[in-house]
Coordinates of N, CA and C and ligand atoms in Angstrom, one line a residue:
M1 N 87.1 25.3 -32.9 CA 87.4 24.7 -31.5 C 88.8 25.0 -31.1
I2 N 88.8 25.6 -29.9 CA 90.2 26.0 -29.3 C 90.5 25.0 -28.3
N3 N 91.9 24.8 -28.2 CA 92.5 24.0 -27.1 C 93.0 24.7 -25.9
I4 N 92.6 24.4 -24.8 CA 92.8 25.1 -23.6 C 93.7 24.4 -22.7
A5 N 94.7 25.1 -22.2 CA 95.4 24.4 -21.0 C 95.0 25.2 -19.8
V6 N 94.7 24.3 -18.6 CA 94.4 25.1 -17.5 C 95.5 24.9 -16.6
F7 N 96.0 26.0 -15.9 CA 97.1 25.9 -14.8 C 96.5 26.0 -13.6
V8 N 96.8 24.8 -12.7 CA 96.2 24.9 -11.2 C 97.3 24.6 -10.3
S9 N 97.2 25.3 -9.0 CA 98.1 24.9 -8.0 C 97.4 24.3 -6.8
G10 N 96.1 24.3 -6.6 CA 95.5 23.7 -5.6 C 94.0 23.2 -5.8
R11 N 93.2 23.8 -5.1 CA 91.7 23.3 -5.1 C 91.3 23.0 -6.4
G12 N 91.2 24.0 -7.3 CA 90.9 23.7 -8.8 C 89.4 23.9 -8.9
S13 N 88.6 24.8 -8.2 CA 87.3 25.0 -8.4 C 87.0 25.6 -9.5
N14 N 87.9 26.6 -10.0 CA 87.7 27.4 -11.1 C 87.8 26.5 -12.5
F15 N 88.8 25.6 -12.3 CA 89.0 24.5 -13.4 C 87.7 23.7 -13.5
L16 N 87.1 23.4 -12.5 CA 86.0 22.5 -12.4 C 85.0 23.2 -12.9
A17 N 84.6 24.5 -12.8 CA 83.6 25.2 -13.2 C 83.7 25.5 -14.9
L18 N 84.9 25.5 -15.3 CA 85.1 25.8 -16.7 C 84.7 24.4 -17.3
L19 N 85.1 23.3 -16.8 CA 85.0 21.9 -17.3 C 83.5 21.7 -17.3
K20 N 82.9 22.0 -16.3 CA 81.2 21.8 -16.1 C 80.6 22.5 -17.2
N21 N 81.0 23.9 -17.5 CA 80.3 24.6 -18.5 C 80.5 24.2 -19.9
I22 N 81.7 23.5 -20.1 CA 82.0 22.8 -21.5 C 81.1 21.7 -21.6
E23 N 81.0 20.9 -20.6 CA 80.2 19.5 -20.7 C 78.9 19.9 -20.7
K24 N 78.3 20.9 -20.1 CA 76.8 21.4 -20.3 C 76.6 21.9 -21.6
G25 N 77.6 22.4 -22.4 CA 77.4 22.9 -23.8 C 77.2 24.4 -23.6
V26 N 77.3 25.1 -22.4 CA 77.1 26.5 -22.2 C 78.3 27.2 -22.7
L27 N 79.6 26.6 -22.5 CA 80.7 27.2 -23.0 C 81.1 26.4 -24.4
K28 N 81.0 27.0 -25.3 CA 81.2 26.4 -26.8 C 82.3 26.5 -27.5
N29 N 82.7 25.8 -28.5 CA 83.8 25.9 -29.2 C 85.3 25.9 -28.4
C30 N 85.3 25.2 -27.4 CA 86.5 25.0 -26.7 C 86.6 23.7 -26.1
Q31 N 87.8 23.0 -25.8 CA 88.0 21.9 -25.1 C 89.2 21.9 -24.1
I32 N 89.2 21.5 -22.9 CA 90.4 21.6 -22.2 C 91.2 20.4 -22.4
S33 N 92.4 20.6 -23.1 CA 93.2 19.5 -23.6 C 94.1 18.9 -22.5
V34 N 94.5 19.8 -21.7 CA 95.6 19.4 -20.6 C 95.3 20.5 -19.5
V35 N 95.7 19.7 -18.3 CA 95.8 20.4 -17.0 C 97.3 20.3 -16.5
F36 N 97.8 21.5 -16.2 CA 99.1 21.6 -15.9 C 99.0 22.1 -14.3
S37 N 100.0 21.5 -13.7 CA 100.2 22.0 -12.1 C 101.8 21.9 -11.7
N38 N 102.1 22.9 -10.9 CA 103.3 23.0 -10.3 C 103.4 22.2 -9.0
N39 N 102.3 21.8 -8.6 CA 102.1 21.1 -7.3 C 101.5 19.7 -7.4
P40 N 102.3 18.7 -7.3 CA 101.8 17.3 -7.4 C 100.6 17.0 -6.6
N41 N 100.4 17.7 -5.7 CA 99.2 17.3 -4.7 C 97.9 18.1 -4.9
A42 N 98.0 19.0 -6.1 CA 96.9 19.8 -6.3 C 95.7 19.0 -6.5
K43 N 94.5 19.3 -5.9 CA 93.3 18.7 -6.0 C 92.7 18.8 -7.4
G44 N 92.9 19.8 -8.0 CA 92.7 20.0 -9.4 C 93.1 18.9 -10.3
L45 N 94.3 18.4 -10.1 CA 94.8 17.3 -10.9 C 93.8 15.9 -10.7
E46 N 93.3 15.8 -9.5 CA 92.5 14.6 -9.4 C 91.2 14.8 -10.2
Y47 N 90.5 16.1 -10.2 CA 89.4 16.3 -11.1 C 89.8 15.9 -12.5
A48 N 91.0 16.5 -13.0 CA 91.2 16.3 -14.5 C 91.3 14.8 -14.7
E49 N 92.1 14.1 -13.7 CA 92.2 12.7 -14.1 C 90.9 12.0 -14.0
N50 N 90.0 12.3 -13.2 CA 88.6 11.7 -13.2 C 88.0 12.0 -14.5
A51 N 88.2 13.2 -15.1 CA 87.3 13.6 -16.2 C 88.1 13.0 -17.3
G52 N 89.2 12.4 -17.4 CA 90.0 11.9 -18.5 C 90.7 12.8 -19.3
I53 N 91.3 13.9 -18.6 CA 92.1 14.9 -19.3 C 93.4 14.6 -18.8
K54 N 94.4 15.0 -19.9 CA 95.7 14.8 -19.5 C 96.2 15.7 -18.5
T55 N 97.2 15.3 -17.8 CA 97.8 16.2 -16.8 C 99.3 16.1 -17.1
I56 N 99.7 17.3 -16.6 CA 101.3 17.5 -16.7 C 101.7 18.2 -15.4
V57 N 102.6 17.6 -14.6 CA 103.1 18.1 -13.3 C 104.8 18.3 -13.5
I58 N 105.0 19.5 -13.3 CA 106.4 19.8 -13.0 C 106.6 20.5 -11.6
P59 N 107.0 19.7 -10.7 CA 107.1 20.4 -9.2 C 107.9 21.6 -9.3
S60 N 107.5 22.5 -8.7 CA 108.2 23.8 -8.7 C 109.1 24.0 -7.3
K61 N 108.8 23.1 -6.3 CA 109.4 23.2 -5.1 C 110.9 23.3 -5.2
N62 N 111.6 24.2 -4.6 CA 113.1 24.3 -4.7 C 113.6 24.8 -6.0
R63 N 112.6 25.1 -7.0 CA 113.2 25.7 -8.2 C 113.1 27.2 -8.2
Q64 N 114.5 27.7 -8.3 CA 114.7 29.2 -8.4 C 114.8 29.6 -9.6
D65 N 115.0 28.5 -10.7 CA 115.3 29.0 -12.2 C 114.1 29.2 -12.9
R66 N 113.3 30.3 -12.7 CA 112.2 30.6 -13.1 C 112.1 30.5 -14.8
E67 N 113.1 31.1 -15.5 CA 112.9 31.1 -16.8 C 113.0 29.5 -17.3
N68 N 114.2 28.9 -16.9 CA 114.1 27.5 -17.4 C 112.9 26.7 -17.0
Y69 N 112.4 26.9 -15.8 CA 111.2 26.1 -15.4 C 110.1 26.4 -16.4
D70 N 109.9 27.7 -16.8 CA 108.9 28.1 -17.8 C 109.2 27.4 -19.2
K71 N 110.5 27.4 -19.6 CA 110.8 26.8 -20.9 C 110.4 25.3 -20.8
E72 N 110.6 24.5 -19.7 CA 110.1 23.3 -19.5 C 108.5 23.1 -19.8
I73 N 107.8 24.1 -19.3 CA 106.5 24.1 -19.5 C 106.2 24.2 -21.0
I74 N 106.9 25.1 -21.6 CA 106.6 25.5 -22.9 C 106.9 24.1 -23.8
N75 N 107.9 23.5 -23.5 CA 108.1 22.3 -24.3 C 107.1 21.0 -24.1
A76 N 106.7 21.0 -22.8 CA 105.6 20.0 -22.4 C 104.2 20.1 -22.9
L77 N 104.0 21.5 -23.1 CA 102.8 22.0 -23.8 C 102.7 21.8 -25.3
A78 N 104.0 21.8 -25.9 CA 104.0 21.9 -27.4 C 103.2 20.9 -28.2
P79 N 103.1 19.6 -27.7 CA 102.3 18.6 -28.5 C 100.7 18.9 -28.3
Y80 N 100.3 20.0 -27.6 CA 99.0 20.0 -27.4 C 98.3 21.2 -28.2
N81 N 99.1 21.9 -29.0 CA 98.7 22.9 -29.8 C 97.8 23.8 -29.0
I82 N 98.1 24.2 -27.9 CA 97.3 25.2 -27.1 C 97.1 26.6 -27.7
D83 N 95.8 26.9 -27.7 CA 95.3 28.3 -28.1 C 95.2 29.4 -27.0
L84 N 94.8 28.7 -25.8 CA 94.6 29.6 -24.6 C 95.2 28.8 -23.4
I85 N 95.8 29.5 -22.5 CA 96.1 29.1 -21.3 C 95.4 29.9 -20.3
C86 N 94.6 29.2 -19.3 CA 93.8 29.6 -18.4 C 94.6 29.4 -17.0
L87 N 95.0 30.5 -16.3 CA 95.6 30.2 -15.0 C 94.3 30.4 -14.1
A88 N 94.2 29.2 -13.3 CA 93.0 29.1 -12.4 C 93.6 28.7 -11.0
G89 N 94.2 29.8 -10.3 CA 94.6 29.3 -8.8 C 95.8 28.8 -9.1
Y90 N 96.7 29.5 -10.2 CA 98.1 29.0 -10.5 C 98.8 30.0 -9.6
M91 N 99.6 29.6 -8.5 CA 100.1 30.5 -7.6 C 101.6 30.6 -7.8
R92 N 101.9 30.6 -9.2 CA 103.4 30.9 -9.5 C 103.5 32.2 -10.4
I93 N 104.5 32.9 -10.2 CA 104.6 34.0 -11.2 C 105.2 33.5 -12.5
V94 N 104.5 33.9 -13.6 CA 105.1 33.5 -14.8 C 106.1 34.4 -15.4
T95 N 107.1 33.9 -16.1 CA 108.1 34.8 -16.5 C 107.8 35.3 -18.1
S96 N 108.4 36.1 -18.7 CA 108.4 36.6 -20.0 C 108.6 35.5 -21.0
E97 N 109.3 34.4 -20.4 CA 109.5 33.2 -21.5 C 108.1 32.6 -21.9
L98 N 107.4 32.4 -20.8 CA 105.8 31.9 -21.0 C 105.1 33.0 -21.7
V99 N 105.3 34.3 -21.2 CA 104.3 35.2 -21.6 C 104.4 35.6 -23.2
Q100 N 105.8 35.5 -23.6 CA 106.0 35.8 -25.0 C 105.7 34.6 -25.8
A101 N 105.8 33.5 -25.3 CA 105.7 32.3 -26.1 C 104.2 32.0 -26.3
Y102 N 103.4 32.6 -25.3 CA 101.8 32.6 -25.5 C 101.4 34.0 -25.5
K103 N 101.8 35.0 -26.4 CA 101.4 36.3 -26.4 C 100.0 36.4 -26.5
N104 N 99.4 37.1 -25.5 CA 98.0 37.4 -25.5 C 97.2 36.1 -25.6
K105 N 97.8 35.0 -25.1 CA 97.0 33.9 -25.1 C 96.9 33.3 -23.7
I106 N 97.3 34.1 -22.7 CA 97.4 33.5 -21.3 C 96.2 34.5 -20.6
I107 N 95.2 34.1 -19.8 CA 94.4 34.9 -19.1 C 94.5 34.2 -17.5
N108 N 94.0 35.1 -16.6 CA 94.2 34.8 -15.1 C 92.9 35.3 -14.7
I109 N 92.5 34.6 -13.5 CA 91.4 35.2 -12.7 C 91.9 35.6 -11.4
H110 N 91.5 36.6 -10.9 CA 92.1 37.2 -9.7 C 90.9 37.7 -8.7
P111 N 91.0 37.4 -7.4 CA 89.8 37.4 -6.5 C 89.8 38.9 -6.0
A112 N 89.9 40.0 -6.9 CA 90.0 41.4 -6.5 C 89.5 42.2 -7.7
L113 N 89.0 43.3 -7.5 CA 88.8 44.5 -8.7 C 90.1 45.1 -8.9
L114 N 90.9 44.5 -9.6 CA 92.2 45.1 -10.1 C 92.1 46.4 -10.8
P115 N 92.8 47.4 -10.5 CA 94.2 47.3 -9.9 C 94.2 47.3 -8.5
S116 N 93.1 47.3 -7.8 CA 93.2 47.1 -6.4 C 93.4 45.7 -5.9
F117 N 94.4 45.6 -4.8 CA 94.6 44.4 -4.2 C 95.2 43.2 -5.1
P118 N 96.3 43.5 -5.8 CA 96.9 42.4 -6.5 C 97.8 41.4 -5.5
G119 N 98.2 40.5 -6.0 CA 99.2 39.5 -5.2 C 98.3 38.5 -4.3
L120 N 99.0 38.2 -3.2 CA 98.2 37.0 -2.3 C 97.3 37.8 -1.6
H121 N 96.4 36.9 -1.0 CA 95.2 37.2 0.1 C 94.6 38.5 -0.4
A122 N 94.1 38.6 -1.6 CA 93.4 39.6 -2.2 C 92.3 40.1 -1.2
Q123 N 91.5 38.8 -0.9 CA 90.0 39.1 -0.3 C 90.4 39.8 1.0
K124 N 91.6 39.3 1.9 CA 91.7 39.7 3.1 C 92.2 41.3 2.8
Q125 N 93.0 41.7 1.9 CA 93.5 43.0 1.7 C 92.2 43.8 1.5
A126 N 91.2 43.4 0.8 CA 90.1 44.1 0.6 C 89.3 44.3 1.9
L127 N 89.3 43.4 2.7 CA 88.5 43.5 4.1 C 89.2 44.5 4.8
D128 N 90.6 44.3 5.0 CA 91.4 45.1 5.9 C 91.3 46.7 5.3
Y129 N 91.3 46.9 4.1 CA 91.1 48.1 3.6 C 89.8 48.8 4.0
G130 N 88.7 48.0 4.1 CA 87.5 48.6 4.5 C 86.5 48.9 3.3
V131 N 86.9 48.3 2.1 CA 86.1 48.6 1.0 C 84.6 47.9 1.0
K132 N 83.8 48.8 0.3 CA 82.3 48.1 0.5 C 81.9 47.4 -0.8
V133 N 82.7 47.3 -1.6 CA 82.4 46.5 -2.8 C 83.6 45.8 -3.1
A134 N 83.6 44.5 -3.5 CA 84.8 43.7 -3.9 C 84.5 42.8 -5.1
G135 N 85.2 41.9 -5.5 CA 84.9 41.2 -6.7 C 86.0 40.4 -7.2
C136 N 85.9 40.1 -8.5 CA 87.0 39.4 -9.3 C 87.2 40.0 -10.6
T137 N 88.4 39.6 -11.1 CA 88.8 40.2 -12.6 C 89.4 39.2 -13.2
V138 N 89.0 39.0 -14.7 CA 89.8 38.2 -15.6 C 90.5 39.0 -16.4
H139 N 91.7 38.7 -16.7 CA 92.7 39.8 -17.4 C 93.7 39.0 -18.1
F140 N 94.2 39.5 -19.3 CA 95.3 38.9 -19.9 C 96.6 39.2 -19.1
V141 N 97.3 38.1 -19.2 CA 98.5 38.0 -18.5 C 99.8 38.7 -19.2
D142 N 100.3 39.6 -18.5 CA 101.5 40.3 -19.1 C 102.8 40.0 -18.1
E143 N 103.9 40.8 -18.4 CA 105.1 40.4 -17.3 C 105.0 40.8 -16.0
G144 N 103.9 41.6 -15.6 CA 103.8 42.1 -14.3 C 102.9 41.2 -13.5
M145 N 102.7 41.7 -12.2 CA 101.9 40.8 -11.3 C 100.4 41.3 -11.3
D146 N 99.6 40.6 -12.0 CA 98.2 41.0 -11.9 C 97.9 42.4 -12.7
T147 N 98.8 42.7 -13.8 CA 98.7 44.1 -14.3 C 98.1 44.1 -15.7
G148 N 97.7 42.8 -16.3 CA 97.5 42.7 -17.5 C 96.1 43.4 -17.8
A149 N 95.7 43.7 -19.2 CA 94.5 44.2 -19.5 C 93.3 43.4 -19.3
V150 N 92.3 44.1 -18.6 CA 91.2 43.7 -18.0 C 90.0 43.1 -18.9
I151 N 89.7 42.0 -19.1 CA 88.6 41.4 -19.8 C 87.1 41.7 -19.4
L152 N 87.1 41.3 -18.1 CA 85.8 41.5 -17.3 C 86.0 41.4 -15.8
Q153 N 84.9 42.0 -15.2 CA 85.0 42.1 -13.6 C 83.6 41.9 -13.3
K154 N 83.5 41.3 -12.1 CA 82.2 41.0 -11.4 C 82.3 41.6 -9.9
T155 N 81.2 42.1 -9.5 CA 81.3 42.8 -8.1 C 80.4 42.1 -7.2
V156 N 80.8 42.2 -5.8 CA 80.0 41.7 -4.8 C 80.0 42.7 -3.8
P157 N 78.9 42.8 -2.9 CA 78.9 43.7 -1.6 C 79.9 43.1 -0.5
V158 N 80.4 44.1 0.3 CA 81.2 43.6 1.5 C 80.2 44.0 2.5
Y159 N 80.1 43.1 3.4 CA 79.3 43.3 4.7 C 80.1 43.5 5.8
D160 N 79.5 44.3 6.9 CA 80.3 44.7 7.9 C 80.8 43.3 8.7
N161 N 79.8 42.3 8.9 CA 80.3 41.1 9.5 C 81.0 40.0 8.7
D162 N 81.4 40.5 7.4 CA 82.3 39.5 6.7 C 83.5 39.1 7.4
T163 N 83.8 37.8 7.1 CA 85.2 37.1 7.5 C 85.9 37.0 6.2
E164 N 87.1 36.8 6.2 CA 87.8 36.5 4.9 C 87.3 35.2 4.1
E165 N 86.8 34.3 5.0 CA 86.0 33.1 4.4 C 84.7 33.4 3.7
S166 N 83.8 34.1 4.4 CA 82.6 34.7 3.8 C 82.8 35.5 2.5
L167 N 83.7 36.4 2.6 CA 83.8 37.2 1.4 C 84.4 36.6 0.3
S168 N 85.5 35.5 0.5 CA 85.9 34.8 -0.4 C 85.1 33.8 -1.0
A169 N 84.0 33.3 -0.3 CA 83.0 32.4 -0.8 C 82.2 33.1 -1.8
R170 N 81.8 34.4 -1.4 CA 80.9 35.3 -2.3 C 81.5 35.6 -3.7
I171 N 82.8 35.9 -3.6 CA 83.7 36.2 -4.7 C 83.8 34.9 -5.5
L172 N 84.1 33.9 -4.9 CA 84.3 32.7 -5.8 C 83.0 32.3 -6.6
E173 N 81.9 32.5 -5.8 CA 80.7 32.2 -6.9 C 80.9 33.1 -8.2
Q174 N 81.1 34.3 -8.0 CA 81.2 35.1 -9.2 C 82.4 34.7 -10.1
E175 N 83.5 34.2 -9.5 CA 84.7 33.8 -10.2 C 84.3 32.7 -11.2
H176 N 83.4 31.8 -10.8 CA 83.0 30.7 -11.5 C 82.2 31.1 -12.8
I177 N 81.5 32.1 -12.7 CA 80.7 32.7 -13.9 C 81.6 33.5 -14.7
A178 N 82.3 34.4 -13.9 CA 83.2 35.4 -14.9 C 84.1 34.6 -15.8
Y179 N 84.8 33.4 -15.2 CA 85.8 32.7 -16.1 C 85.3 32.2 -17.4
S180 N 84.0 31.6 -17.3 CA 83.5 31.0 -18.3 C 83.1 32.1 -19.1
E181 N 82.6 33.1 -18.7 CA 82.2 34.2 -19.9 C 83.3 34.7 -20.6
A182 N 84.5 34.9 -19.9 CA 85.8 35.5 -20.7 C 86.2 34.3 -21.5
V183 N 86.2 33.2 -21.1 CA 86.7 32.2 -22.2 C 85.7 32.0 -23.3
A184 N 84.4 32.2 -23.2 CA 83.5 32.2 -24.2 C 84.0 33.5 -25.1
L185 N 84.1 34.6 -24.6 CA 84.5 35.7 -25.5 C 85.7 35.4 -26.3
Y186 N 86.7 35.0 -25.7 CA 88.1 34.6 -26.3 C 87.7 33.5 -27.4
A187 N 87.1 32.6 -27.2 CA 86.7 31.4 -28.0 C 86.0 31.9 -29.2
E188 N 85.1 32.8 -29.1 CA 84.5 33.3 -30.2 C 85.2 34.5 -31.0
G189 N 86.2 34.7 -30.5 CA 87.1 35.8 -31.2 C 86.7 37.1 -31.0
L190 N 86.2 37.4 -30.0 CA 85.4 38.7 -29.8 C 86.2 39.6 -28.8
L191 N 87.5 39.2 -28.4 CA 88.1 40.1 -27.8 C 89.4 40.8 -28.5
K192 N 89.6 42.1 -28.4 CA 90.4 42.8 -29.2 C 91.2 43.8 -28.2
I193 N 92.6 43.6 -28.1 CA 93.4 44.2 -27.1 C 93.9 45.5 -28.0
E194 N 93.7 46.7 -27.4 CA 94.1 48.1 -27.8 C 94.8 48.8 -26.7
G195 N 96.1 48.6 -26.6 CA 96.9 49.2 -25.6 C 96.5 48.4 -24.3
R196 N 96.1 49.2 -23.2 CA 95.7 48.7 -21.8 C 94.3 48.3 -21.9
K197 N 93.5 48.5 -23.1 CA 92.0 48.2 -23.0 C 91.7 47.0 -23.8
V198 N 90.8 46.3 -23.4 CA 90.3 45.0 -24.0 C 88.9 45.5 -24.6
I199 N 88.7 45.5 -26.0 CA 87.5 45.8 -26.4 C 86.6 44.4 -26.7
T200 N 85.5 44.4 -26.3 CA 84.7 43.2 -26.4 C 83.6 43.6 -27.8
M201 N 83.9 42.8 -28.8 CA 83.1 43.3 -30.0 C 81.8 42.7 -29.9
D202 N 80.9 43.2 -30.7 CA 79.7 42.9 -30.7 C 79.4 41.6 -31.6
K203 N 78.9 40.6 -31.0 CA 78.8 39.3 -31.7 C 78.0 39.5 -33.0
S204 N 77.1 40.4 -33.1 CA 76.1 40.4 -34.2 C 76.6 41.1 -35.3
K205 N 77.9 41.5 -35.1 CA 78.5 42.4 -36.2 C 79.6 41.5 -37.1
Ligands
GAR1 C1 90.8 31.8 -6.6 O1 90.0 32.5 -5.9 C2 91.6 32.6 -7.6 O2 90.8 33.8 -7.9 C3 92.7 32.8 -6.6 O3 93.0 31.5 -6.2 C4 91.8 30.9 -6.0 C5 91.9 29.5 -6.6 O4 90.9 28.6 -6.4 N1 93.8 33.1 -7.5 C6 94.7 34.2 -7.1 O5 94.5 34.5 -6.0 C7 95.8 34.6 -8.0 N2 96.4 35.5 -7.7 P1 90.7 27.4 -7.2 O6 91.8 26.6 -7.2 O7 89.5 26.7 -6.3 O8 90.2 27.7 -8.4

């Protein structure tokens, strides 16, 4: 059984999808031990409290001391023996303090097919560029912005009449599936990082 911390900043639908899949038994061998947020008003915190999951909030407003901020997170997480941190709409750049403290134990979901369209407003970036295929990426987190090794990706078509909202909704559906698949692979110990590549090992071997 692995202990997961989910980091949210807002809506929390990816957190909720993970939680539902754990509750349904689709996602096995893991539990969400704590939900962390930098935003006291994050909707995701409400979902966590309703589900009886512990929450930690460290407001990040007006905090420029990123390294110290991340040290506070590390201290706050210590009692939970966390095996995996899932960034789920966590809109703050993590520093090497956190990345090194949880080396290869932090994963993120991004609403684009990385390395295209990193950073903010990824779906709008894709639309503005005129791509015909978009999607989402689950990846390990390193010191860069959305640059870590890719675990898995899902694609969706982009239609001529798409708006940022319609495309985001189509991608979000796939995010909810992709994140649980990636966490399942991690929980089963099937992911091996080799340089930039993540090798998914065969379950039957
Ligand atoms: C999701 O689309 C996620 O991929 C994106 O924020 C949204 C959060 O939604 N994350 C990023 O853009 C990170 N660069 P949620 O709070 O409902 O899970």
